[in-house]
Short mmCIF file of C-alpha atoms in Angstrom, two decimals:
data_model
loop_
_atom_site.label_atom_id
_atom_site.label_comp_id
_atom_site.label_asym_id
_atom_site.label_seq_id
_atom_site.Cartn_x
_atom_site.Cartn_y
_atom_site.Cartn_z
CA MET M 479 26.05 13.74 20.44
CA SER M 480 27.00 10.45 22.07
CA SER M 481 23.43 9.92 23.27
CA GLY M 482 22.29 10.51 19.68
CA ASN M 483 24.71 7.89 18.45
CA LYS M 484 23.39 5.44 21.05
CA ILE M 485 19.86 5.99 19.76
CA PHE M 486 20.96 5.37 16.17
CA ASP M 487 22.89 2.27 17.27
CA THR M 488 19.77 0.97 19.03
CA LEU M 489 17.61 1.61 15.96
CA GLU M 490 20.14 -0.15 13.75
CA LYS M 491 20.34 -3.16 16.07
CA TYR M 492 16.69 -3.67 16.95
CA LEU M 493 14.86 -2.15 13.96
CA MET M 494 17.08 -1.79 10.89
CA GLY M 495 18.47 -5.33 11.16
CA PRO M 496 15.18 -7.22 11.63
CA MET M 497 13.24 -5.04 9.18
CA GLY M 498 16.02 -5.34 6.61
CA LYS M 499 15.82 -9.12 6.86
CA ILE M 500 12.03 -9.06 6.56
CA ALA M 501 12.20 -6.74 3.54
CA SER M 502 14.58 -9.16 1.82
CA LEU M 503 12.17 -12.08 2.15
CA ARG M 504 11.00 -13.37 -1.22
CA ILE M 505 7.31 -13.15 -0.42
CA VAL M 506 7.63 -9.58 0.87
CA ARG M 507 9.38 -8.54 -2.35
CA ALA M 508 6.65 -10.28 -4.37
CA VAL M 509 3.87 -8.49 -2.44
CA MET M 510 5.65 -5.13 -2.90
CA ALA M 511 5.82 -5.80 -6.63
CA ALA M 512 2.11 -6.64 -6.69
CA GLY M 513 1.28 -3.43 -4.87
CA MET M 514 3.30 -1.35 -7.31
CA ALA M 515 1.84 -3.15 -10.33
CA SER M 516 -1.75 -2.59 -9.16
CA ILE M 517 -1.39 1.17 -8.57
CA PRO M 518 -2.14 2.33 -12.16
CA PHE M 519 -5.32 0.25 -12.30
CA VAL M 520 -6.51 1.38 -8.87
CA ILE M 521 -5.95 5.03 -9.80
CA VAL M 522 -7.82 4.65 -13.09
CA GLY M 523 -10.75 2.91 -11.39
CA SER M 524 -10.78 5.54 -8.64
CA MET M 525 -10.95 8.42 -11.10
CA PHE M 526 -14.13 7.00 -12.62
CA LEU M 527 -15.62 6.74 -9.13
CA VAL M 528 -14.65 10.33 -8.31
CA PHE M 529 -16.28 11.49 -11.54
CA ASN M 530 -19.44 9.56 -10.64
CA VAL M 531 -19.75 11.20 -7.21
CA LEU M 532 -19.04 14.78 -8.32
CA PRO M 533 -22.72 15.82 -8.07
CA GLN M 534 -22.62 14.95 -4.35
CA THR M 535 -20.07 17.72 -3.86
CA PHE M 536 -21.13 20.10 -6.61
CA THR M 537 -24.88 19.77 -6.22
CA PHE M 538 -25.59 22.19 -9.08
CA LEU M 539 -24.32 19.46 -11.44
CA GLU M 540 -26.94 16.93 -10.35
CA GLY M 541 -29.55 17.80 -12.99
CA PHE M 542 -26.96 17.87 -15.78
CA PHE M 543 -25.47 14.50 -14.72
CA ASN M 544 -28.93 12.91 -14.45
CA SER M 545 -29.75 13.86 -18.02
CA THR M 546 -26.32 13.00 -19.47
CA PHE M 547 -23.60 10.95 -17.79
CA PHE M 548 -25.76 8.96 -15.38
CA ARG M 549 -27.63 7.52 -18.36
CA VAL M 550 -24.47 5.61 -19.27
CA SER M 551 -22.92 5.29 -15.80
CA ASP M 552 -23.28 1.50 -15.84
CA LEU M 553 -21.07 1.55 -18.92
CA TYR M 554 -18.20 3.76 -17.75
CA MET M 555 -18.27 2.41 -14.18
CA LEU M 556 -17.15 -0.93 -15.62
CA ALA M 557 -13.66 0.61 -15.45
CA ASN M 558 -14.13 0.86 -11.69
CA LYS M 559 -15.63 -2.61 -11.27
CA ALA M 560 -12.84 -4.16 -13.34
CA THR M 561 -10.17 -2.58 -11.10
CA MET M 562 -11.43 -2.06 -7.54
CA GLY M 563 -13.75 -5.05 -7.93
CA LEU M 564 -10.92 -7.38 -8.99
CA LEU M 565 -8.02 -6.32 -6.77
CA ALA M 566 -7.51 -9.81 -5.33
CA LEU M 567 -7.10 -11.17 -8.85
CA TYR M 568 -4.44 -8.56 -9.70
CA PHE M 569 -2.55 -9.29 -6.48
CA GLY M 570 -2.76 -13.07 -6.85
CA LEU M 571 -1.46 -13.02 -10.42
CA VAL M 572 1.44 -10.63 -9.77
CA VAL M 573 2.49 -12.27 -6.50
CA GLY M 574 2.47 -15.66 -8.25
CA TYR M 575 4.50 -14.30 -11.17
CA GLU M 576 7.06 -12.37 -9.09
CA TYR M 577 7.44 -15.05 -6.43
CA THR M 578 8.12 -17.67 -9.12
CA ARG M 579 10.57 -15.37 -10.92
CA ILE M 580 12.50 -14.62 -7.73
CA ILE M 581 12.75 -18.31 -6.78
CA ALA M 582 13.78 -19.26 -10.32
CA GLU M 583 16.56 -16.67 -10.36
CA GLU M 584 17.89 -17.25 -6.85
CA GLU M 585 17.72 -21.05 -6.88
CA GLU M 586 18.46 -21.42 -10.59
CA LEU M 587 15.39 -23.59 -11.16
CA SER M 588 13.56 -24.01 -14.44
CA LEU M 589 10.34 -22.31 -13.34
CA SER M 590 8.09 -20.31 -15.61
CA PRO M 591 6.76 -17.11 -13.97
CA VAL M 592 3.69 -17.28 -16.21
CA SER M 593 2.96 -20.82 -15.03
CA GLY M 594 3.44 -19.67 -11.45
CA ALA M 595 0.94 -16.85 -11.97
CA LEU M 596 -1.63 -19.16 -13.55
CA LEU M 597 -1.21 -21.83 -10.85
CA SER M 598 -1.75 -19.09 -8.24
CA MET M 599 -4.94 -17.95 -9.95
CA PHE M 600 -6.07 -21.59 -10.25
CA ALA M 601 -5.55 -22.17 -6.52
CA PHE M 602 -7.26 -18.90 -5.56
CA PHE M 603 -10.34 -19.49 -7.71
CA MET M 604 -10.88 -22.89 -6.09
CA THR M 605 -11.21 -21.18 -2.70
CA ILE M 606 -13.79 -18.57 -3.77
CA PRO M 607 -17.06 -20.59 -3.99
CA GLN M 608 -18.75 -21.03 -0.61
CA LEU M 609 -19.42 -24.63 0.45
CA VAL M 610 -21.42 -26.17 3.28
CA LEU M 611 -21.53 -29.65 4.84
CA GLU M 612 -25.10 -30.84 5.42
CA ASP M 613 -26.29 -34.38 6.06
CA GLY M 614 -22.88 -35.77 5.19
CA LYS M 615 -22.84 -34.01 1.82
CA ILE M 616 -20.70 -31.05 0.71
CA SER M 617 -22.75 -28.66 -1.40
CA LEU M 618 -22.35 -25.23 -2.96
CA VAL M 619 -24.21 -22.55 -1.02
CA HIS M 620 -27.21 -21.17 -2.87
CA GLN M 621 -28.92 -18.32 -1.06
CA ILE M 622 -30.85 -15.40 -2.52
CA ASN M 623 -32.70 -12.89 -0.32
CA GLU M 624 -32.81 -9.15 0.34
CA ASP M 625 -29.42 -9.09 2.09
CA THR M 626 -27.48 -11.87 0.36
CA THR M 627 -27.03 -13.12 -3.17
CA ILE M 628 -25.02 -16.34 -3.35
CA VAL M 629 -25.49 -18.21 -6.62
CA HIS M 630 -24.05 -21.74 -6.60
CA GLY M 631 -21.33 -20.70 -4.16
CA TRP M 632 -20.46 -17.35 -5.76
CA GLU M 633 -21.46 -14.37 -3.62
CA MET M 634 -22.41 -11.37 -5.75
CA VAL M 635 -22.20 -7.72 -4.71
CA ALA M 636 -22.47 -4.42 -6.58
CA ASP M 637 -18.91 -4.68 -7.89
CA GLY M 638 -19.24 -8.31 -8.99
CA VAL M 639 -17.98 -11.37 -7.13
CA SER M 640 -17.40 -10.26 -3.53
CA ARG M 641 -14.30 -12.33 -2.86
CA LEU M 642 -12.48 -11.02 -5.93
CA GLY M 643 -12.40 -7.53 -4.42
CA ALA M 644 -10.02 -6.12 -1.81
CA THR M 645 -11.39 -8.46 0.85
CA GLY M 646 -9.84 -11.39 -1.03
CA ILE M 647 -6.32 -9.96 -1.32
CA PHE M 648 -4.88 -11.85 1.65
CA SER M 649 -6.40 -15.14 0.51
CA ALA M 650 -4.99 -14.55 -2.97
CA ILE M 651 -1.51 -13.93 -1.56
CA ILE M 652 -1.59 -17.07 0.59
CA MET M 653 -2.85 -19.23 -2.29
CA ALA M 654 -0.12 -17.78 -4.52
CA VAL M 655 2.55 -18.75 -1.98
CA LEU M 656 1.09 -22.26 -1.65
CA ALA M 657 0.81 -22.79 -5.41
CA VAL M 658 4.32 -21.53 -6.19
CA GLN M 659 5.90 -23.54 -3.39
CA LEU M 660 4.20 -26.71 -4.66
CA TYR M 661 5.35 -25.84 -8.20
CA ARG M 662 8.89 -25.35 -6.86
CA LEU M 663 8.74 -28.68 -5.00
CA CYS M 664 7.64 -30.58 -8.10
CA VAL M 665 10.40 -29.09 -10.27
CA LYS M 666 13.05 -29.58 -7.59
CA ARG M 667 12.07 -33.25 -7.15
CA ASN M 668 11.73 -33.73 -10.93
CA TRP M 669 8.03 -34.53 -10.61
CA VAL M 670 7.47 -33.05 -14.05
CA ILE M 671 6.93 -34.15 -17.62
CA LYS M 672 10.11 -33.35 -19.53
CA MET M 673 9.94 -32.59 -23.22
CA PRO M 674 12.77 -32.87 -25.77
CA GLU M 675 14.94 -29.75 -26.23
CA SER M 676 13.59 -29.34 -29.76
CA VAL M 677 10.11 -28.58 -28.36
CA PRO M 678 9.32 -24.83 -28.15
CA SER M 679 9.73 -23.36 -24.64
CA GLY M 680 6.03 -22.41 -24.42
CA VAL M 681 4.94 -26.00 -25.00
CA SER M 682 7.65 -27.34 -22.69
CA ASN M 683 6.63 -24.98 -19.85
CA ALA M 684 2.99 -26.01 -20.25
CA PHE M 685 3.81 -29.70 -19.82
CA THR M 686 6.22 -28.93 -16.96
CA ALA M 687 3.32 -27.30 -15.11
CA LEU M 688 0.94 -30.23 -15.70
CA ILE M 689 1.85 -32.38 -12.69
CA PRO M 690 2.24 -29.32 -10.42
CA ALA M 691 -1.29 -28.29 -11.46
CA PHE M 692 -2.61 -31.68 -10.26
CA VAL M 693 -0.65 -31.33 -7.01
CA VAL M 694 -2.02 -27.81 -6.44
CA ALA M 695 -5.56 -29.00 -7.19
CA PHE M 696 -5.40 -31.90 -4.73
CA ALA M 697 -3.77 -29.74 -2.03
CA VAL M 698 -6.34 -26.93 -2.27
CA LEU M 699 -9.27 -29.34 -2.47
CA LEU M 700 -7.97 -31.13 0.63
CA ILE M 701 -7.67 -27.84 2.50
CA ASN M 702 -11.14 -26.80 1.37
CA GLY M 703 -12.63 -30.13 2.44
CA ILE M 704 -11.08 -30.03 5.91
CA LEU M 705 -12.17 -26.43 6.50
CA VAL M 706 -15.72 -27.06 5.24
CA ALA M 707 -15.96 -30.07 7.58
CA LEU M 708 -14.99 -27.70 10.40
CA GLY M 709 -17.72 -25.25 9.34
CA THR M 710 -15.45 -22.58 7.86
CA ASP M 711 -13.30 -21.80 4.81
CA ILE M 712 -9.96 -20.17 4.00
CA PHE M 713 -11.46 -16.66 3.79
CA LYS M 714 -13.02 -16.91 7.25
CA VAL M 715 -9.85 -18.38 8.76
CA ILE M 716 -7.63 -15.66 7.29
CA ALA M 717 -10.07 -12.97 8.43
CA ILE M 718 -9.27 -13.72 12.09
CA PRO M 719 -5.57 -12.70 12.27
CA PHE M 720 -5.75 -10.17 9.44
CA GLY M 721 -8.90 -8.68 10.91
CA PHE M 722 -6.93 -7.98 14.08
CA VAL M 723 -4.13 -6.31 12.07
CA VAL M 724 -6.65 -4.23 10.10
CA ASN M 725 -8.35 -3.07 13.30
CA LEU M 726 -4.97 -2.17 14.79
CA THR M 727 -4.01 -0.04 11.79
CA ASN M 728 -7.37 1.72 11.94
CA SER M 729 -6.77 2.98 15.49
CA TRP M 730 -5.02 6.24 16.34
CA LEU M 731 -2.37 4.37 18.32
CA GLY M 732 -1.80 2.02 15.39
CA ILE M 733 -1.34 4.98 13.05
CA MET M 734 1.25 6.46 15.43
CA VAL M 735 3.19 3.18 15.50
CA ILE M 736 3.11 2.95 11.70
CA TYR M 737 4.56 6.42 11.15
CA PHE M 738 7.10 5.99 13.92
CA LEU M 739 8.39 2.80 12.28
CA ILE M 740 8.46 4.33 8.80
CA HIS M 741 10.56 7.27 9.96
CA ALA M 742 12.71 5.18 12.31
CA LEU M 743 13.83 3.21 9.26
CA TRP M 744 14.38 6.36 7.24
CA ILE M 745 16.55 7.93 9.95
CA VAL M 746 19.04 5.08 9.56
CA GLY M 747 18.97 5.22 5.77
CA ILE M 748 16.30 2.65 4.82
CA HIS M 749 13.29 3.61 2.70
CA GLY M 750 10.70 3.08 5.43
CA ALA M 751 7.68 3.84 3.25
CA ASN M 752 8.63 1.12 0.76
CA ILE M 753 9.06 -1.51 3.46
CA ILE M 754 6.22 -0.67 5.87
CA TYR M 755 3.64 0.87 3.55
CA GLN M 756 4.20 -0.89 0.23
CA GLY M 757 5.45 -4.16 1.69
CA PHE M 758 2.89 -4.72 4.45
CA LEU M 759 0.12 -2.14 4.53
CA PHE M 760 -0.84 -1.57 0.90
CA PRO M 761 -3.35 -4.46 0.79
CA ILE M 762 -4.90 -3.09 3.98
CA VAL M 763 -5.31 0.47 2.72
CA LEU M 764 -6.89 -0.88 -0.48
CA SER M 765 -9.32 -2.98 1.56
CA ASN M 766 -10.15 0.07 3.69
CA LEU M 767 -10.63 2.12 0.54
CA GLU M 768 -13.20 -0.36 -0.73
CA SER M 769 -14.94 -0.29 2.67
CA ASN M 770 -15.14 3.51 2.53
CA VAL M 771 -16.74 3.32 -0.92
CA ASP M 772 -19.37 1.06 0.66
CA GLY M 773 -20.07 3.62 3.42
CA ALA M 774 -17.40 3.06 6.08
CA ASN M 775 -15.47 5.90 7.73
CA ILE M 776 -11.90 4.59 7.96
CA PRO M 777 -9.14 7.24 8.01
CA PHE M 778 -6.23 5.00 7.01
CA ALA M 779 -7.22 4.26 3.42
CA GLY M 780 -5.92 4.92 -0.07
CA GLU M 781 -3.17 7.55 -0.18
CA PHE M 782 -3.91 8.87 3.31
CA GLN M 783 -0.23 9.38 3.93
CA ASN M 784 0.57 11.44 0.82
CA ALA M 785 -2.71 13.38 0.98
CA PHE M 786 -2.30 14.48 4.59
CA VAL M 787 0.69 13.05 6.45
CA VAL M 788 3.96 13.25 4.50
CA ILE M 789 3.21 16.22 2.28
CA GLY M 790 6.50 17.15 0.67
CA GLY M 791 7.91 13.71 1.38
CA SER M 792 8.76 11.59 4.42
CA GLY M 793 9.02 13.79 7.49
CA ALA M 794 6.35 16.18 6.13
CA THR M 795 9.01 18.51 4.77
CA LEU M 796 7.21 20.82 2.30
CA GLY M 797 7.23 23.82 4.67
CA LEU M 798 10.81 23.05 5.66
CA CYS M 799 11.85 22.94 2.00
CA LEU M 800 10.28 26.34 1.23
CA PHE M 801 11.84 27.88 4.34
CA ILE M 802 15.41 26.83 3.61
CA ALA M 803 15.03 27.75 -0.06
CA PHE M 804 14.04 31.37 0.61
CA LEU M 805 14.74 32.24 4.26
CA ALA M 806 17.75 30.19 5.34
CA LYS M 807 20.91 32.14 6.22
CA SER M 808 23.44 29.47 5.35
CA THR M 809 24.49 29.15 1.73
CA GLN M 810 24.43 25.38 1.94
CA LEU M 811 20.77 25.26 2.99
CA ARG M 812 19.63 27.90 0.47
CA VAL M 813 21.21 26.06 -2.44
CA LEU M 814 19.85 22.70 -1.26
CA GLY M 815 16.40 24.19 -0.68
CA LYS M 816 16.14 25.74 -4.14
CA THR M 817 17.09 22.46 -5.80
CA SER M 818 14.57 20.58 -3.62
CA VAL M 819 11.50 22.80 -4.08
CA ALA M 820 10.33 21.34 -7.40
CA PRO M 821 10.52 17.66 -6.32
CA GLY M 822 9.20 18.59 -2.86
CA ILE M 823 5.97 19.95 -4.34
CA PHE M 824 5.41 16.45 -5.71
CA ASN M 825 6.22 14.69 -2.41
CA ILE M 826 9.77 13.69 -3.36
CA ASN M 827 12.35 14.71 -0.77
CA GLU M 828 15.34 12.39 -1.07
CA PRO M 829 17.51 15.49 -1.79
CA LEU M 830 16.62 16.79 1.68
CA ILE M 831 16.85 13.46 3.47
CA PHE M 832 20.34 12.78 2.16
CA GLY M 833 21.40 16.37 1.48
CA LEU M 834 20.67 18.18 4.77
CA PRO M 835 21.19 15.37 5.82
CA ILE M 836 18.33 14.06 7.95
CA VAL M 837 19.70 10.52 7.95
CA TYR M 838 21.84 10.00 11.08
CA ASN M 839 21.37 13.66 12.03
CA PRO M 840 20.46 14.06 15.75
CA PHE M 841 19.69 17.78 15.25
CA LEU M 842 16.77 16.97 12.96
CA ALA M 843 15.60 13.57 14.20
CA ILE M 844 12.92 14.90 16.58
CA PRO M 845 10.95 16.97 14.01
CA PHE M 846 11.42 14.21 11.42
CA PHE M 847 9.48 11.89 13.74
CA ALA M 848 7.10 14.44 15.27
CA ALA M 849 5.87 16.31 12.16
CA PRO M 850 4.31 13.32 10.33
CA MET M 851 2.91 11.86 13.55
CA ILE M 852 1.17 15.15 14.42
CA SER M 853 -0.07 15.52 10.82
CA ALA M 854 -1.40 11.98 10.89
CA SER M 855 -3.20 12.75 14.15
CA ILE M 856 -4.84 15.85 12.71
CA ALA M 857 -6.01 14.02 9.57
CA TYR M 858 -7.07 10.90 11.50
CA TRP M 859 -9.35 12.79 13.88
CA ALA M 860 -10.65 15.09 11.14
CA ILE M 861 -11.91 12.01 9.26
CA LYS M 862 -12.91 10.08 12.37
CA LEU M 863 -15.02 13.01 13.63
CA GLN M 864 -16.49 13.40 10.12
CA ILE M 865 -15.10 16.90 9.64
CA VAL M 866 -13.59 15.52 6.45
CA GLN M 867 -15.12 12.87 4.19
CA PRO M 868 -13.29 9.51 4.20
CA ILE M 869 -10.95 8.65 1.35
CA ILE M 870 -12.82 6.85 -1.43
CA ALA M 871 -10.38 7.16 -4.34
CA MET M 872 -6.74 6.38 -5.01
CA MET M 873 -4.68 9.30 -6.27
CA PRO M 874 -1.16 9.34 -7.74
CA TRP M 875 1.12 9.79 -4.71
CA PRO M 876 3.07 12.75 -6.21
CA THR M 877 -0.13 14.87 -6.42
CA PRO M 878 0.60 18.32 -4.85
CA VAL M 879 -0.77 19.50 -1.51
CA GLY M 880 -4.51 20.01 -1.41
CA ALA M 881 -5.20 18.50 -4.80
CA GLY M 882 -4.50 14.97 -3.57
CA ALA M 883 -6.73 15.38 -0.52
CA PHE M 884 -9.52 16.90 -2.65
CA ILE M 885 -9.42 14.07 -5.22
CA SER M 886 -9.06 11.29 -2.63
CA THR M 887 -12.13 12.36 -0.69
CA GLY M 888 -14.29 12.70 -3.78
CA GLY M 889 -14.14 16.50 -3.84
CA ASP M 890 -14.34 17.60 -0.18
CA TYR M 891 -13.22 21.22 0.32
CA MET M 892 -12.55 20.59 4.00
CA ALA M 893 -9.94 18.00 3.00
CA VAL M 894 -7.98 20.78 1.26
CA ILE M 895 -8.11 22.94 4.40
CA VAL M 896 -6.98 20.05 6.62
CA ALA M 897 -4.11 19.22 4.22
CA ILE M 898 -2.90 22.83 4.30
CA LEU M 899 -3.26 22.85 8.09
CA CYS M 900 -1.07 19.74 8.23
CA VAL M 901 1.61 21.54 6.20
CA ILE M 902 1.52 24.59 8.49
CA VAL M 903 1.64 22.57 11.72
CA SER M 904 4.46 20.39 10.36
CA PHE M 905 6.45 23.48 9.42
CA LEU M 906 5.97 24.98 12.91
CA ILE M 907 7.36 21.75 14.38
CA TRP M 908 10.36 21.93 12.05
CA LEU M 909 10.98 25.68 12.49
CA PRO M 910 12.94 25.88 15.79
CA PHE M 911 15.09 22.88 14.87
CA ILE M 912 15.94 24.04 11.36
CA LYS M 913 16.71 27.56 12.62
CA MET M 914 19.11 26.11 15.17
CA TYR M 915 20.66 23.90 12.49
CA ASP M 916 20.84 26.84 10.08
CA ASN M 917 22.71 28.97 12.66
CA LYS M 918 25.12 26.10 13.27
CA LEU M 919 25.88 25.85 9.54
CA VAL M 920 26.29 29.64 9.27
CA LYS M 921 28.95 29.54 12.00
CA GLN M 922 30.70 26.68 10.22
CA GLU M 923 30.68 28.60 6.92
CA GLN M 924 32.02 31.75 8.61
CA GLY M 925 34.72 29.70 10.31
CA GLU M 926 35.75 28.18 6.98
CA GLU M 927 35.89 31.63 5.35
CA SER M 928 38.04 33.05 8.15
CA ALA M 929 40.32 30.04 7.92
CA VAL M 930 40.79 30.65 4.20
CA ILE M 931 41.53 34.35 4.80
#
């Protein structure tokens, strides 16, 4: 037990502390908010894509779709283009809004979140057109051929403007941070146009943002000019470090590290999925999702984790939940299991994490780490080896086992089989540990009964 306590102490010192500080950073909270805000739109856009690819799975529908739905597919697929094709815009706006709101509240500054969002969008849009320096002159790139369509700096792809999609999310976030910080600096130094108190707040906020808008414009234009002179731009610069991170998360070893960190935070009482997945990785899985739609084969995309890895909740506890509900010997586990079955089916398992408990419980720490890591390995290699189609659609994370995998992969039956296999393997990992824990609780309950008698 003492060795278990040492492990928990180590996790608290070297993981919980640093990650807790990172999670409390203003920009991290703003990015998490942007990820949460974008989920409904991504799911809606994904459902239209899934509908459009149904004939690829159910081939008998192909003739019917050709004569009906595909005649108006350009119309209804606008819902997909206006969501998946504009993810960077959603992120930039929400990060700008939330980051401004957080700073305004914590520093008690007169900042308008709406102005912060608009300044962020303004800064981001100035970085999108592609420029080139030729013969001492900076010009907008204009290139149209079979492989590339760049019209006066704006690169067009099937979903619209290429840099407004998931590939532009990181640039949008960085421009939002720059714009809001410049806005904050102007207000803090009183570099603003102040209006009389009798002026409506909307008008006053607009004039307050006027000088910051000039400052943002000059700053972004200066950055653009320097980068163009160096033969690059902000998108290409950002692609270097973030490209490395993306490649790391798309490796099997990277996936193992991700799920170890998520569950290491959970084991000491911190919502690891919120910090690691929503706070850092959500832009990456959205970018990978868009790449899969374009023909890539990246396992870690969309709701990979809820479709295959943490079915039943963090720790992959669906099988565990069913076992303790109907087969556990201890009264405590049976009661807890029966109250946890319904939420567990929808990937919600806080009752188990805090009720068993799993948090700070050395008896259950090993399967809590091992089950999701093994499930992730099974799903990763199933997709990597093309046994299962890659994830091309975003599903609601509480979607029950099998259904989420089926929807995410655009209707692949093998995805359902792999998801069920992940549940079975996870349960087999949990089984010896929960049986040992169950017997321990039974002895405790019998001891309490004899003490009462």
